[in-house]
Coordinates of C-alpha atoms and ligand atoms in Angstrom, one line a residue:
G25 CA 46.7 -13.6 -43.4
V26 CA 45.5 -10.0 -43.8
Q27 CA 42.5 -10.3 -41.5
C28 CA 42.1 -9.0 -38.0
I29 CA 39.1 -8.7 -35.8
C30 CA 38.6 -5.1 -34.6
D31 CA 35.8 -3.4 -32.7
I32 CA 32.8 -2.0 -34.5
M33 CA 33.0 1.5 -33.0
R34 CA 36.2 2.2 -34.7
A35 CA 34.6 1.2 -37.9
L36 CA 31.7 3.5 -37.6
L37 CA 33.6 6.7 -37.0
P38 CA 35.0 7.3 -40.5
L39 CA 31.7 6.2 -42.0
L40 CA 29.8 8.8 -40.0
S41 CA 32.1 11.6 -41.1
L42 CA 31.7 10.7 -44.7
F43 CA 27.9 10.8 -44.4
L44 CA 28.1 14.3 -43.0
A45 CA 30.4 15.4 -45.8
W46 CA 27.8 14.3 -48.2
T47 CA 25.0 16.2 -46.6
T48 CA 26.8 19.5 -47.3
V49 CA 26.8 18.9 -51.0
A50 CA 23.5 17.2 -51.4
G51 CA 21.5 18.7 -54.3
A52 CA 24.6 19.6 -56.3
V53 CA 24.0 16.7 -58.7
D54 CA 20.8 15.7 -60.4
S55 CA 20.9 11.9 -59.7
V56 CA 18.2 11.2 -62.2
M57 CA 19.7 13.2 -65.1
P58 CA 23.4 13.5 -64.6
F59 CA 24.2 14.4 -68.2
M60 CA 23.9 17.9 -69.7
V61 CA 24.8 19.5 -73.0
Y62 CA 23.9 22.7 -74.8
L63 CA 22.3 21.9 -78.1
D64 CA 23.2 25.3 -79.6
P65 CA 26.3 27.4 -79.6
G66 CA 24.4 30.4 -78.1
K67 CA 23.5 28.4 -75.0
M68 CA 19.8 29.1 -75.2
V69 CA 18.8 25.4 -75.4
C70 CA 20.1 23.0 -72.7
L71 CA 19.3 19.3 -72.6
H72 CA 19.7 17.2 -69.4
W73 CA 19.1 13.5 -69.4
G74 CA 19.6 10.2 -67.6
F75 CA 18.5 6.6 -68.1
D76 CA 18.0 3.4 -66.4
A77 CA 19.3 0.6 -68.5
V78 CA 17.6 -2.1 -66.4
L79 CA 14.1 -0.6 -66.7
G80 CA 14.8 0.6 -70.2
N81 CA 13.6 4.2 -69.8
I82 CA 15.3 7.5 -70.6
T83 CA 14.3 10.9 -69.0
F84 CA 15.0 14.3 -70.6
K85 CA 14.8 17.8 -69.2
L86 CA 14.8 20.5 -71.9
V87 CA 15.6 24.0 -70.7
V88 CA 15.1 26.8 -73.3
N89 CA 15.3 30.5 -72.9
T90 CA 11.8 31.2 -74.2
T91 CA 8.3 31.4 -72.8
G92 CA 6.9 30.1 -76.1
W93 CA 6.7 26.5 -77.4
V94 CA 9.8 24.3 -77.3
G95 CA 10.6 21.3 -79.4
F96 CA 13.1 18.4 -79.3
G97 CA 13.7 15.4 -81.5
L98 CA 15.8 12.6 -82.8
S99 CA 16.6 12.8 -86.4
P100 CA 18.1 10.2 -88.9
N101 CA 20.2 12.9 -90.7
G102 CA 19.9 16.1 -88.7
G103 CA 16.9 17.6 -90.5
M104 CA 13.2 17.2 -89.9
T105 CA 12.4 14.5 -92.5
G106 CA 11.9 11.2 -90.7
A107 CA 12.4 12.8 -87.3
D108 CA 10.8 11.7 -84.0
I109 CA 9.8 15.0 -82.3
V110 CA 8.1 16.2 -79.1
M111 CA 6.8 19.8 -78.7
G112 CA 5.2 21.4 -75.7
G113 CA 5.1 24.3 -73.4
L114 CA 3.1 26.3 -70.8
G115 CA 0.6 28.5 -72.4
P116 CA -2.5 30.6 -71.3
R117 CA -4.6 27.5 -71.2
G118 CA -2.0 25.4 -69.2
S119 CA 0.5 22.9 -70.4
Y120 CA 0.5 21.2 -73.8
F121 CA 2.7 18.4 -75.0
S122 CA 2.6 15.8 -77.8
D123 CA 4.7 13.2 -79.6
Y124 CA 5.0 14.0 -83.3
Y125 CA 6.8 12.7 -86.4
A126 CA 7.9 14.6 -89.5
T127 CA 7.6 13.2 -93.1
D128 CA 9.3 16.3 -94.6
E129 CA 10.4 19.8 -93.7
T130 CA 6.9 21.0 -92.8
M131 CA 4.7 21.0 -89.7
P132 CA 5.1 17.6 -88.0
L133 CA 2.1 15.2 -87.5
V134 CA 0.9 13.9 -84.2
D135 CA 1.9 10.2 -83.7
T136 CA -0.9 7.7 -83.5
Q137 CA 0.9 6.2 -80.5
Q138 CA 2.0 8.7 -77.9
S139 CA 5.3 7.2 -76.7
Y140 CA 6.6 10.1 -74.6
T141 CA 5.2 11.0 -71.2
L142 CA 5.2 14.6 -69.9
L143 CA 6.5 14.7 -66.3
S144 CA 6.4 18.4 -65.8
V145 CA 6.5 21.8 -67.5
A146 CA 7.3 25.1 -65.9
E147 CA 8.4 28.6 -66.7
T148 CA 10.9 30.5 -64.5
N149 CA 13.2 33.5 -65.2
G150 CA 12.1 33.5 -68.9
Q151 CA 12.9 29.8 -69.4
T152 CA 10.7 26.9 -70.2
I153 CA 11.7 23.7 -68.4
M154 CA 10.0 20.6 -69.8
T155 CA 10.7 17.2 -68.4
F156 CA 9.6 14.0 -70.2
E157 CA 10.4 10.3 -70.5
R158 CA 10.1 7.4 -72.9
T159 CA 11.3 3.9 -73.2
M160 CA 14.6 3.5 -75.2
S161 CA 12.9 1.3 -77.8
T162 CA 9.2 2.2 -78.3
C163 CA 8.3 -0.4 -81.0
D164 CA 6.5 2.5 -82.8
P165 CA 7.6 3.0 -86.4
Q166 CA 6.9 6.8 -85.9
D167 CA 9.6 6.9 -83.3
L168 CA 13.4 6.4 -83.5
S169 CA 15.1 3.9 -81.1
I170 CA 17.7 5.1 -78.7
T171 CA 20.8 2.9 -78.9
T172 CA 24.4 3.0 -77.8
Q173 CA 25.3 4.7 -81.2
P174 CA 25.5 8.5 -81.5
I175 CA 22.3 10.1 -82.7
K176 CA 21.4 13.5 -84.2
L177 CA 19.4 15.6 -81.8
I178 CA 17.3 18.5 -83.2
Y179 CA 15.7 21.3 -81.4
A180 CA 13.4 24.3 -82.3
Y181 CA 11.5 26.8 -80.3
G182 CA 9.1 29.7 -80.8
L183 CA 8.5 33.1 -79.1
T184 CA 4.8 32.4 -78.5
D185 CA 2.8 29.3 -77.6
E186 CA 1.4 29.0 -81.1
I187 CA 3.4 26.3 -82.8
T188 CA 4.4 27.9 -86.1
Y189 CA 7.5 28.1 -88.3
H190 CA 10.6 28.3 -86.1
S191 CA 12.6 30.4 -88.5
T192 CA 16.3 30.3 -87.4
R193 CA 15.5 29.2 -83.9
R194 CA 16.5 25.6 -84.7
G195 CA 19.6 23.4 -84.8
T196 CA 21.1 20.0 -84.5
L197 CA 23.8 18.3 -82.5
E198 CA 25.1 14.7 -82.6
V199 CA 25.3 13.1 -79.1
N200 CA 25.7 9.5 -77.9
L201 CA 23.0 9.6 -75.3
L202 CA 23.7 6.2 -73.7
N203 CA 27.5 6.4 -73.9
Y204 CA 28.1 10.1 -73.4
L205 CA 31.7 11.4 -73.1
P206 CA 31.6 14.9 -71.6
K207 CA 34.1 17.2 -73.3
M208 CA 36.7 17.7 -70.7
S209 CA 39.5 20.3 -71.0
M210 CA 42.7 18.3 -71.4
S211 CA 44.9 21.4 -71.6
N212 CA 46.5 21.1 -68.2
S213 CA 46.2 17.4 -67.5
T214 CA 48.9 14.7 -67.4
Y215 CA 48.7 11.1 -68.2
L216 CA 50.6 8.1 -66.9
S217 CA 50.8 4.8 -68.5
V218 CA 51.2 1.7 -66.4
K219 CA 52.7 -0.9 -68.6
V220 CA 53.4 -4.6 -68.5
D221 CA 55.7 -5.4 -71.4
N222 CA 58.1 -8.1 -72.7
I223 CA 56.7 -11.0 -70.8
S224 CA 56.3 -14.6 -72.0
I225 CA 52.9 -16.1 -71.7
P226 CA 53.1 -19.8 -70.8
P227 CA 51.0 -22.2 -72.9
V228 CA 48.1 -22.5 -70.4
K229 CA 44.5 -21.5 -71.0
T230 CA 44.4 -18.9 -68.3
Y231 CA 47.4 -17.0 -67.0
Y232 CA 47.5 -14.1 -64.5
H233 CA 50.6 -11.9 -64.6
C234 CA 51.3 -9.4 -61.9
K235 CA 53.5 -6.4 -62.1
V236 CA 54.0 -4.6 -58.8
M237 CA 55.5 -1.1 -59.2
S238 CA 55.4 2.4 -57.8
F239 CA 54.6 5.4 -59.8
P240 CA 56.6 8.6 -60.3
T241 CA 55.9 10.4 -57.1
L242 CA 52.8 12.6 -57.2
T243 CA 53.3 15.0 -54.4
T244 CA 49.7 16.2 -54.4
K245 CA 46.5 14.4 -54.8
H246 CA 45.4 13.9 -58.4
H247 CA 42.2 12.5 -59.8
I248 CA 42.0 9.8 -62.4
Y249 CA 39.1 10.9 -64.7
Q250 CA 39.6 8.6 -67.7
I251 CA 40.9 5.1 -68.0
E252 CA 42.0 4.0 -71.4
P253 CA 43.4 0.6 -72.3
A254 CA 46.6 0.5 -74.5
I255 CA 46.7 -3.1 -75.5
E256 CA 49.0 -4.6 -78.1
N257 CA 47.7 -8.1 -78.1
Y258 CA 43.9 -7.8 -77.9
D259 CA 43.5 -11.4 -78.8
I260 CA 45.1 -12.6 -75.6
V261 CA 44.4 -9.9 -73.0
H262 CA 41.2 -10.5 -71.0
H263 CA 41.2 -8.0 -68.3
L264 CA 43.4 -5.6 -66.5
L265 CA 43.1 -4.5 -62.9
L266 CA 45.1 -2.0 -61.0
Y267 CA 45.2 -2.5 -57.3
K268 CA 46.7 -0.3 -54.6
C269 CA 49.1 -2.0 -52.2
P270 CA 49.4 -1.6 -48.4
P271 CA 52.5 0.2 -47.2
F272 CA 54.5 -2.9 -46.3
V273 CA 54.7 -3.7 -50.0
T274 CA 57.9 -1.7 -50.9
Q275 CA 59.4 -3.6 -53.8
G276 CA 58.4 -4.1 -57.3
Y277 CA 58.5 -7.3 -59.4
S278 CA 56.9 -8.9 -62.5
K279 CA 55.8 -12.5 -62.2
P280 CA 52.8 -14.8 -62.1
C281 CA 50.0 -13.8 -59.6
Y282 CA 48.9 -15.7 -56.6
S283 CA 52.0 -17.8 -56.2
G284 CA 52.6 -16.6 -52.6
D285 CA 54.3 -13.2 -53.3
I286 CA 53.8 -10.1 -51.1
G287 CA 51.8 -8.3 -53.8
D288 CA 49.0 -10.9 -53.6
V289 CA 47.7 -8.8 -50.7
C290 CA 47.2 -5.7 -52.8
F291 CA 43.4 -5.7 -53.1
G292 CA 42.3 -2.1 -53.2
V293 CA 40.9 -1.8 -56.8
V294 CA 41.9 1.4 -58.5
A295 CA 40.9 0.6 -62.0
V296 CA 39.6 -2.2 -64.1
W297 CA 39.4 -2.9 -67.8
G298 CA 37.9 -6.0 -69.4
V299 CA 37.5 -7.5 -72.8
G300 CA 34.8 -5.6 -74.8
G301 CA 35.4 -2.4 -72.8
G302 CA 36.8 0.8 -74.2
V303 CA 37.7 4.1 -72.6
F304 CA 36.0 4.5 -69.3
D305 CA 35.1 8.0 -68.3
L306 CA 34.2 9.0 -64.8
P307 CA 31.4 11.6 -64.3
E308 CA 32.4 15.2 -64.5
H309 CA 32.2 15.7 -60.7
A310 CA 34.0 12.6 -59.5
G311 CA 37.5 11.2 -60.0
L312 CA 39.5 8.3 -58.5
P313 CA 42.1 9.8 -56.1
V314 CA 45.9 9.0 -56.4
G315 CA 49.0 10.6 -55.1
G316 CA 49.8 12.8 -52.2
E317 CA 51.1 10.0 -50.0
P318 CA 54.2 10.7 -47.8
T319 CA 56.0 7.6 -49.1
P320 CA 55.9 5.9 -52.5
V321 CA 52.8 3.6 -52.8
F322 CA 53.1 0.4 -54.8
Y323 CA 50.4 -0.8 -57.2
R324 CA 49.8 -4.0 -59.0
L325 CA 49.1 -4.1 -62.8
E326 CA 48.0 -1.7 -65.6
V327 CA 46.0 1.4 -66.6
H328 CA 46.2 4.8 -68.3
Y329 CA 45.2 8.0 -66.5
N330 CA 45.0 11.8 -66.4
N331 CA 44.0 14.5 -64.0
P332 CA 41.9 17.6 -64.5
T333 CA 41.8 20.1 -61.7
M334 CA 38.0 20.6 -61.9
V335 CA 36.8 17.4 -60.3
C336 CA 35.3 17.8 -56.9
Y337 CA 34.5 14.4 -55.4
D338 CA 36.6 11.4 -54.8
A339 CA 35.1 8.4 -56.6
G340 CA 35.9 5.0 -55.4
I341 CA 35.6 1.3 -56.5
L342 CA 34.1 -0.9 -53.8
T343 CA 34.5 -4.6 -54.3
T344 CA 31.7 -6.8 -52.8
G345 CA 30.5 -10.3 -53.2
V346 CA 31.9 -13.7 -52.3
L347 CA 35.7 -14.2 -52.1
M348 CA 37.3 -16.6 -49.8
L349 CA 40.1 -15.1 -47.9
S350 CA 40.1 -17.7 -45.2
S351 CA 40.5 -21.4 -45.4
L352 CA 36.9 -22.2 -44.4
E353 CA 35.2 -25.0 -46.2
Y354 CA 33.0 -23.7 -49.1
T355 CA 32.7 -25.5 -52.3
I356 CA 30.6 -25.7 -55.4
P357 CA 29.5 -29.2 -56.1
P358 CA 30.4 -30.9 -59.5
K359 CA 27.8 -31.8 -62.2
T360 CA 25.5 -28.9 -61.2
P361 CA 23.9 -26.7 -63.8
S362 CA 23.0 -23.8 -61.6
F363 CA 24.5 -23.5 -58.1
H364 CA 23.9 -20.2 -56.3
T365 CA 26.3 -18.3 -54.0
Y366 CA 25.5 -15.1 -52.1
G367 CA 27.7 -12.3 -50.8
L368 CA 26.2 -9.6 -48.6
M369 CA 27.2 -6.1 -47.8
N370 CA 25.6 -4.2 -44.9
P371 CA 25.7 -1.6 -43.4
V372 CA 27.3 1.2 -45.5
P373 CA 27.4 5.0 -45.5
E374 CA 25.3 6.7 -48.1
F375 CA 26.9 6.6 -51.6
H376 CA 25.9 6.8 -55.3
V377 CA 26.8 4.0 -57.7
F378 CA 27.2 5.0 -61.3
A379 CA 29.0 2.0 -62.9
V380 CA 29.7 -1.6 -62.2
M381 CA 31.8 -4.5 -63.4
L382 CA 30.7 -8.0 -62.5
H383 CA 33.3 -10.8 -62.2
T384 CA 33.4 -14.6 -61.7
H385 CA 35.8 -17.1 -63.1
L386 CA 35.0 -19.7 -65.8
A387 CA 32.0 -21.5 -64.2
G388 CA 30.0 -18.2 -63.7
R389 CA 26.8 -18.0 -65.9
R390 CA 24.7 -15.3 -64.2
I391 CA 25.3 -12.5 -61.8
R392 CA 22.6 -10.4 -60.1
V393 CA 23.2 -7.6 -57.6
G394 CA 20.1 -6.9 -55.6
H395 CA 19.4 -3.8 -53.6
Y396 CA 17.5 -4.3 -50.3
R397 CA 15.8 -1.9 -47.9
N398 CA 14.1 -3.1 -44.7
G399 CA 14.6 -6.7 -45.9
K400 CA 12.8 -6.2 -49.2
Q401 CA 14.4 -6.0 -52.6
I402 CA 13.7 -2.5 -54.0
D403 CA 15.9 -2.6 -57.1
F404 CA 18.8 -4.1 -58.9
V405 CA 22.1 -2.4 -58.7
A406 CA 23.0 -4.4 -61.8
F407 CA 22.6 -7.8 -63.4
D408 CA 24.0 -9.9 -66.2
E409 CA 21.8 -12.8 -67.2
N410 CA 24.3 -14.2 -69.7
Y411 CA 27.7 -13.7 -68.0
N412 CA 30.6 -14.3 -70.3
F413 CA 34.1 -14.5 -68.9
E414 CA 35.4 -13.3 -72.3
I415 CA 33.5 -10.0 -72.2
Q416 CA 34.0 -8.1 -69.0
H417 CA 33.8 -4.4 -68.7
F418 CA 32.5 -1.6 -66.7
F419 CA 29.1 -0.4 -67.8
N420 CA 27.8 3.0 -66.9
F421 CA 24.2 3.2 -65.6
G422 CA 23.4 6.6 -67.0
N423 CA 22.1 7.6 -63.6
F424 CA 23.1 7.2 -59.9
K425 CA 21.7 4.5 -57.7
T426 CA 21.7 5.8 -54.1
I427 CA 22.6 3.3 -51.4
K428 CA 21.4 4.5 -48.0
P429 CA 22.8 3.6 -44.6
G430 CA 21.1 0.3 -43.5
D431 CA 20.5 -0.9 -47.1
E432 CA 21.8 -4.2 -48.1
I433 CA 23.5 -5.3 -51.3
A434 CA 23.5 -8.9 -52.2
V435 CA 25.6 -10.4 -55.0
E436 CA 24.2 -13.6 -56.3
C437 CA 26.2 -15.8 -58.8
S438 CA 25.0 -18.9 -60.6
F439 CA 27.6 -21.4 -61.5
N440 CA 27.5 -24.2 -64.0
T441 CA 29.8 -27.1 -63.2
T442 CA 28.1 -29.8 -65.3
D443 CA 31.4 -30.5 -67.1
R444 CA 33.5 -30.8 -63.9
S445 CA 34.0 -34.0 -62.0
G446 CA 35.5 -32.6 -58.8
V447 CA 34.3 -29.9 -56.4
T448 CA 35.2 -26.2 -57.3
K449 CA 36.6 -24.3 -54.4
M450 CA 35.9 -20.6 -53.7
G451 CA 39.3 -18.9 -53.9
L452 CA 41.8 -16.8 -55.8
A453 CA 43.2 -19.4 -58.3
T454 CA 41.7 -19.4 -61.7
T455 CA 40.4 -22.9 -61.2
D456 CA 38.6 -21.7 -58.1
E457 CA 35.6 -19.4 -58.2
M458 CA 34.7 -16.0 -56.9
C459 CA 31.5 -13.9 -57.2
L460 CA 32.3 -10.2 -57.3
A461 CA 30.7 -6.8 -58.1
F462 CA 33.0 -3.8 -58.5
L463 CA 30.8 -0.8 -57.6
V464 CA 32.1 2.6 -59.0
H465 CA 30.6 5.2 -56.7
Y466 CA 31.0 8.6 -55.1
P467 CA 31.7 10.1 -52.7
A468 CA 34.4 7.4 -52.1
V469 CA 33.6 5.4 -49.0
S470 CA 36.4 4.4 -46.7
I471 CA 35.7 0.7 -47.5
A472 CA 37.8 -0.9 -50.2
T473 CA 36.3 -4.4 -50.0
C474 CA 33.3 -5.8 -48.3
L475 CA 33.2 -9.6 -48.8
S476 CA 31.2 -12.3 -47.2
H477 CA 30.7 -16.0 -47.3
P478 CA 28.8 -18.6 -45.2
L479 CA 30.4 -19.3 -41.9
T480 CA 30.6 -23.1 -42.0
M481 CA 33.5 -23.4 -39.6
G482 CA 32.5 -25.1 -36.3
L483 CA 29.1 -26.1 -37.5
P484 CA 28.5 -29.8 -37.8
N485 CA 27.8 -31.5 -41.2
T486 CA 28.3 -28.4 -43.4
S487 CA 30.5 -30.3 -45.9
Y488 CA 28.8 -31.2 -49.2
D489 CA 29.8 -34.9 -48.4
N490 CA 27.4 -34.8 -45.5
F491 CA 24.5 -34.2 -47.8
I492 CA 24.9 -37.5 -49.6
F493 CA 22.0 -39.1 -47.6
I494 CA 19.5 -36.4 -48.3
S495 CA 17.2 -37.0 -51.3
D496 CA 17.6 -33.5 -52.7
R497 CA 21.2 -33.2 -52.0
L498 CA 21.9 -30.1 -54.0
S499 CA 19.2 -27.8 -52.8
G500 CA 19.7 -29.1 -49.3
Y501 CA 23.3 -28.0 -49.4
E502 CA 22.5 -24.7 -51.2
N503 CA 19.8 -23.9 -48.5
M504 CA 22.2 -24.8 -45.7
L505 CA 24.7 -22.2 -47.0
K506 CA 21.9 -19.6 -47.0
L507 CA 20.8 -20.4 -43.5
V508 CA 24.1 -20.4 -41.7
P509 CA 25.5 -17.0 -40.6
Q510 CA 27.5 -15.0 -43.1
Y511 CA 31.1 -14.2 -42.2
Q512 CA 31.8 -10.7 -43.5
V513 CA 35.2 -9.1 -43.9
V514 CA 35.4 -5.4 -44.5
T515 CA 38.8 -3.9 -45.4
D516 CA 40.0 -0.4 -45.7
D517 CA 43.2 0.8 -47.2
K518 CA 42.4 4.5 -47.4
V519 CA 42.4 5.9 -43.8
S520 CA 45.8 4.7 -42.6
N521 CA 47.0 3.3 -45.9
S522 CA 47.2 -0.1 -44.4
L523 CA 45.1 -3.0 -45.4
K524 CA 43.2 -3.6 -42.3
C525 CA 40.0 -5.2 -41.4
L526 CA 37.4 -3.0 -39.8
I527 CA 34.4 -5.2 -39.2
V528 CA 33.8 -8.9 -39.0
Y529 CA 30.3 -9.8 -38.0
F530 CA 27.5 -12.2 -38.7
L531 CA 24.5 -11.8 -40.9
F532 CA 21.6 -14.0 -41.8
I533 CA 20.4 -14.0 -45.3
T534 CA 17.1 -15.9 -45.1
H535 CA 15.4 -13.2 -47.2
L536 CA 17.7 -13.8 -50.1
S537 CA 15.8 -16.6 -51.7
N538 CA 14.2 -14.0 -53.9
I539 CA 16.7 -12.1 -56.0
I540 CA 14.5 -11.9 -59.0
S541 CA 14.9 -10.2 -62.3
T542 CA 12.2 -7.8 -63.6
H543 CA 13.0 -9.0 -67.0
Y544 CA 12.6 -12.8 -66.7
Ligands
LIG1 C1 19.0 32.0 -70.2 O1 18.2 32.3 -69.1 C2 18.9 32.2 -67.9 C3 17.9 32.4 -66.7 O2 17.2 33.6 -66.9 C4 20.0 33.2 -67.9 O3 20.8 33.1 -66.6 C5 20.9 33.0 -69.0 O4 22.0 34.0 -69.1 C6 20.2 33.0 -70.3 N1 21.1 32.6 -71.4 C7 21.2 33.3 -72.5 C8 22.2 32.8 -73.5 O5 20.5 34.3 -72.8
LIG2 C1 8.9 4.3 -68.7 O1 8.4 5.3 -69.6 C2 7.1 5.0 -70.0 C3 6.7 6.0 -71.0 O2 6.8 7.3 -70.5 C4 6.1 5.0 -68.7 O3 4.8 4.7 -69.1 C5 6.6 4.0 -67.8 O4 5.9 4.0 -66.6 C6 8.1 4.2 -67.4 N1 8.6 3.1 -66.6 C7 9.3 3.3 -65.5 C8 9.6 2.1 -64.8 O5 9.6 4.4 -65.1
LIG3 C1 48.5 24.3 -65.0 O1 49.6 23.6 -64.4 C2 50.6 24.4 -63.9 C3 51.7 23.6 -63.3 O2 51.7 22.2 -63.7 C4 50.1 25.4 -62.9 O3 51.1 26.3 -62.5 C5 48.9 26.2 -63.5 O4 48.3 27.0 -62.5 C6 47.9 25.2 -64.1 N1 46.9 26.0 -64.8 C7 45.5 25.8 -64.5 C8 44.6 26.6 -65.4 O5 45.1 25.0 -63.7
LIG4 C1 62.7 -9.3 -73.1 O1 63.0 -10.3 -72.2 C2 64.0 -11.2 -72.6 C3 64.0 -12.4 -71.6 O2 63.6 -12.0 -70.3 C4 65.3 -10.4 -72.7 O3 66.4 -11.3 -73.1 C5 65.2 -9.3 -73.7 O4 66.4 -8.6 -73.7 C6 64.0 -8.4 -73.3 N1 63.7 -7.5 -74.4 C7 63.6 -6.2 -74.2 C8 63.3 -5.3 -75.4 O5 63.5 -5.7 -73.1
LIG5 C1 25.8 -26.0 -68.3 O1 27.0 -26.3 -69.1 C2 26.8 -27.4 -70.0 C3 28.1 -27.8 -70.6 O2 28.9 -26.6 -70.9 C4 25.7 -27.0 -71.0 O3 25.5 -28.1 -71.9 C5 24.4 -26.6 -70.3 O4 23.4 -26.2 -71.2 C6 24.7 -25.6 -69.2 N1 23.5 -25.4 -68.4 C7 23.1 -24.2 -68.0 C8 21.8 -24.2 -67.1 O5 23.7 -23.2 -68.2
LIG6 C1 26.0 -35.5 -39.4 O1 26.0 -36.4 -40.5 C2 26.1 -37.8 -40.1 C3 26.2 -38.6 -41.4 O2 27.3 -38.2 -42.1 C4 24.9 -38.2 -39.3 O3 25.1 -39.5 -38.8 C5 24.8 -37.3 -38.1 O4 23.7 -37.5 -37.3 C6 24.8 -35.8 -38.5 N1 24.8 -34.9 -37.4 C7 23.9 -33.9 -37.3 C8 24.1 -33.1 -36.0 O5 23.1 -33.6 -38.1

């Protein structure tokens, strides 16, 4: 086994130092509006934005080098006709702001329904800074919807607060607001492909192939800033994961996974790609660190990556949820339409999550990741109400969700086993189940995985078979699993490059009966 029980003080030291490192850079990043683009070549008009896909809102900050009026809009073709526009500013009589629409290339008309909310407007150093928000889809025919497709953004501004013809102070730029790929300089970067080729797929429904290999030695630390799949057989490839191995893995091989080989212990996720996913870009200021180790490090599986020199933070992927790494009894009953499992993470140093991938095997139907503070759910980190094993990919939030020390993250999975006649174990095999959330975050925490499951060992009558005499057998069993302590295993492969367990302790999750969706 890879587990060990260590003392909690050792675990807290690296976490504390990370927290201090963060305080020195706090404020460097706008966590609400992480994206930024100049709408004009002269850099007079700058747009910042961010969104919360769960709540469905998008926030903009328009910064224009003028003390006159400023305007911003979404346009079907780049011109004013049919455009959804806001104009505002700070004038002698205070702030002004309205939602407009344009039917032609003349003065826009005020919308009947005002779908944008002004959050603030200010003037400093000759610039007007206007912050406003709206829902992505307003259901107002005088507005345009914001989708995952690129959209033409238009801007205009005046030299005074009287909204009149803008003359040449106007322009347009096409941007994909919800799937923004910042233009990175590729001039001095390198890429490396990690390839599994020429293998025979056996005639089974689900097959996991593992390739364990080392990379050409990278003598200095590099950052992965983009992960691009290079897949020849899209019809048969479901997902790719690249894991970092502990130092005692020193030989490569290519063979089926989880059949008792040494590489099965490589569990530090470096990159993930799933069906339906495309190129994954990390934010401009965070990259996944690789290289710079004294001896060759081995990895398991496949990705594609480059390094720019301008990234400043290490990003990391933290795996949390339910995964059985021990042989404790924990099963999902058969013939059950919606059985819930919970994995809990607590405590953690402060970090910011900006993307997530959710993962179960075939019986998973719904995954919710709740964010708790002082025992109360304050947000979702992510959720998928219609989980589909065939479509797995990272999705970017468009903002950063800050997890503070002492917060808890709970991963809840619902499983449907109505078509199974035997119990489903929690485990690694594809016929088993797991309930995981891969949290892409920065600055990288020293934890690679934080997994938990109910501690049933040593407690009487915790097997599902013991619930046969209870009238509501299923909910009795489900509740028992919530009431027993959680056994939590935290692993770290970054500090010493060895897979080691830092903390094992017990948590009670009685408040978890209420992971609720704001949407349903
Ligand atoms: C816009 O204004 C800012 C703040 O005064 C200034 O630093 C910047 O150089 C200006 N940009 C241009 C293109 O004039
Ligand atoms: C979303 O934006 C709308 C329009 O500005 C606002 O009324 C609403 O309060 C916002 N919702 C959230 C959750 O921020
Ligand atoms: C580009 O890389 C070379 C070596 O690979 C290095 O000497 C040079 O300083 C780099 N240039 C920049 C602009 O980073
Ligand atoms: C692919 O693998 C087969 C069997 O393992 C081998 O005979 C063949 O030479 C390989 N082809 C290439 C192009 O490597
Ligand atoms: C569970 O799966 C069965 C069989 O696939 C399906 O008929 C049923 O609608 C599902 N129920 C739920 C709650 O997902
Ligand atoms: C355990 O279950 C058995 C029936 O399987 C029952 O007789 C026994 O009283 C139970 N023990 C406890 C401590 O609940």
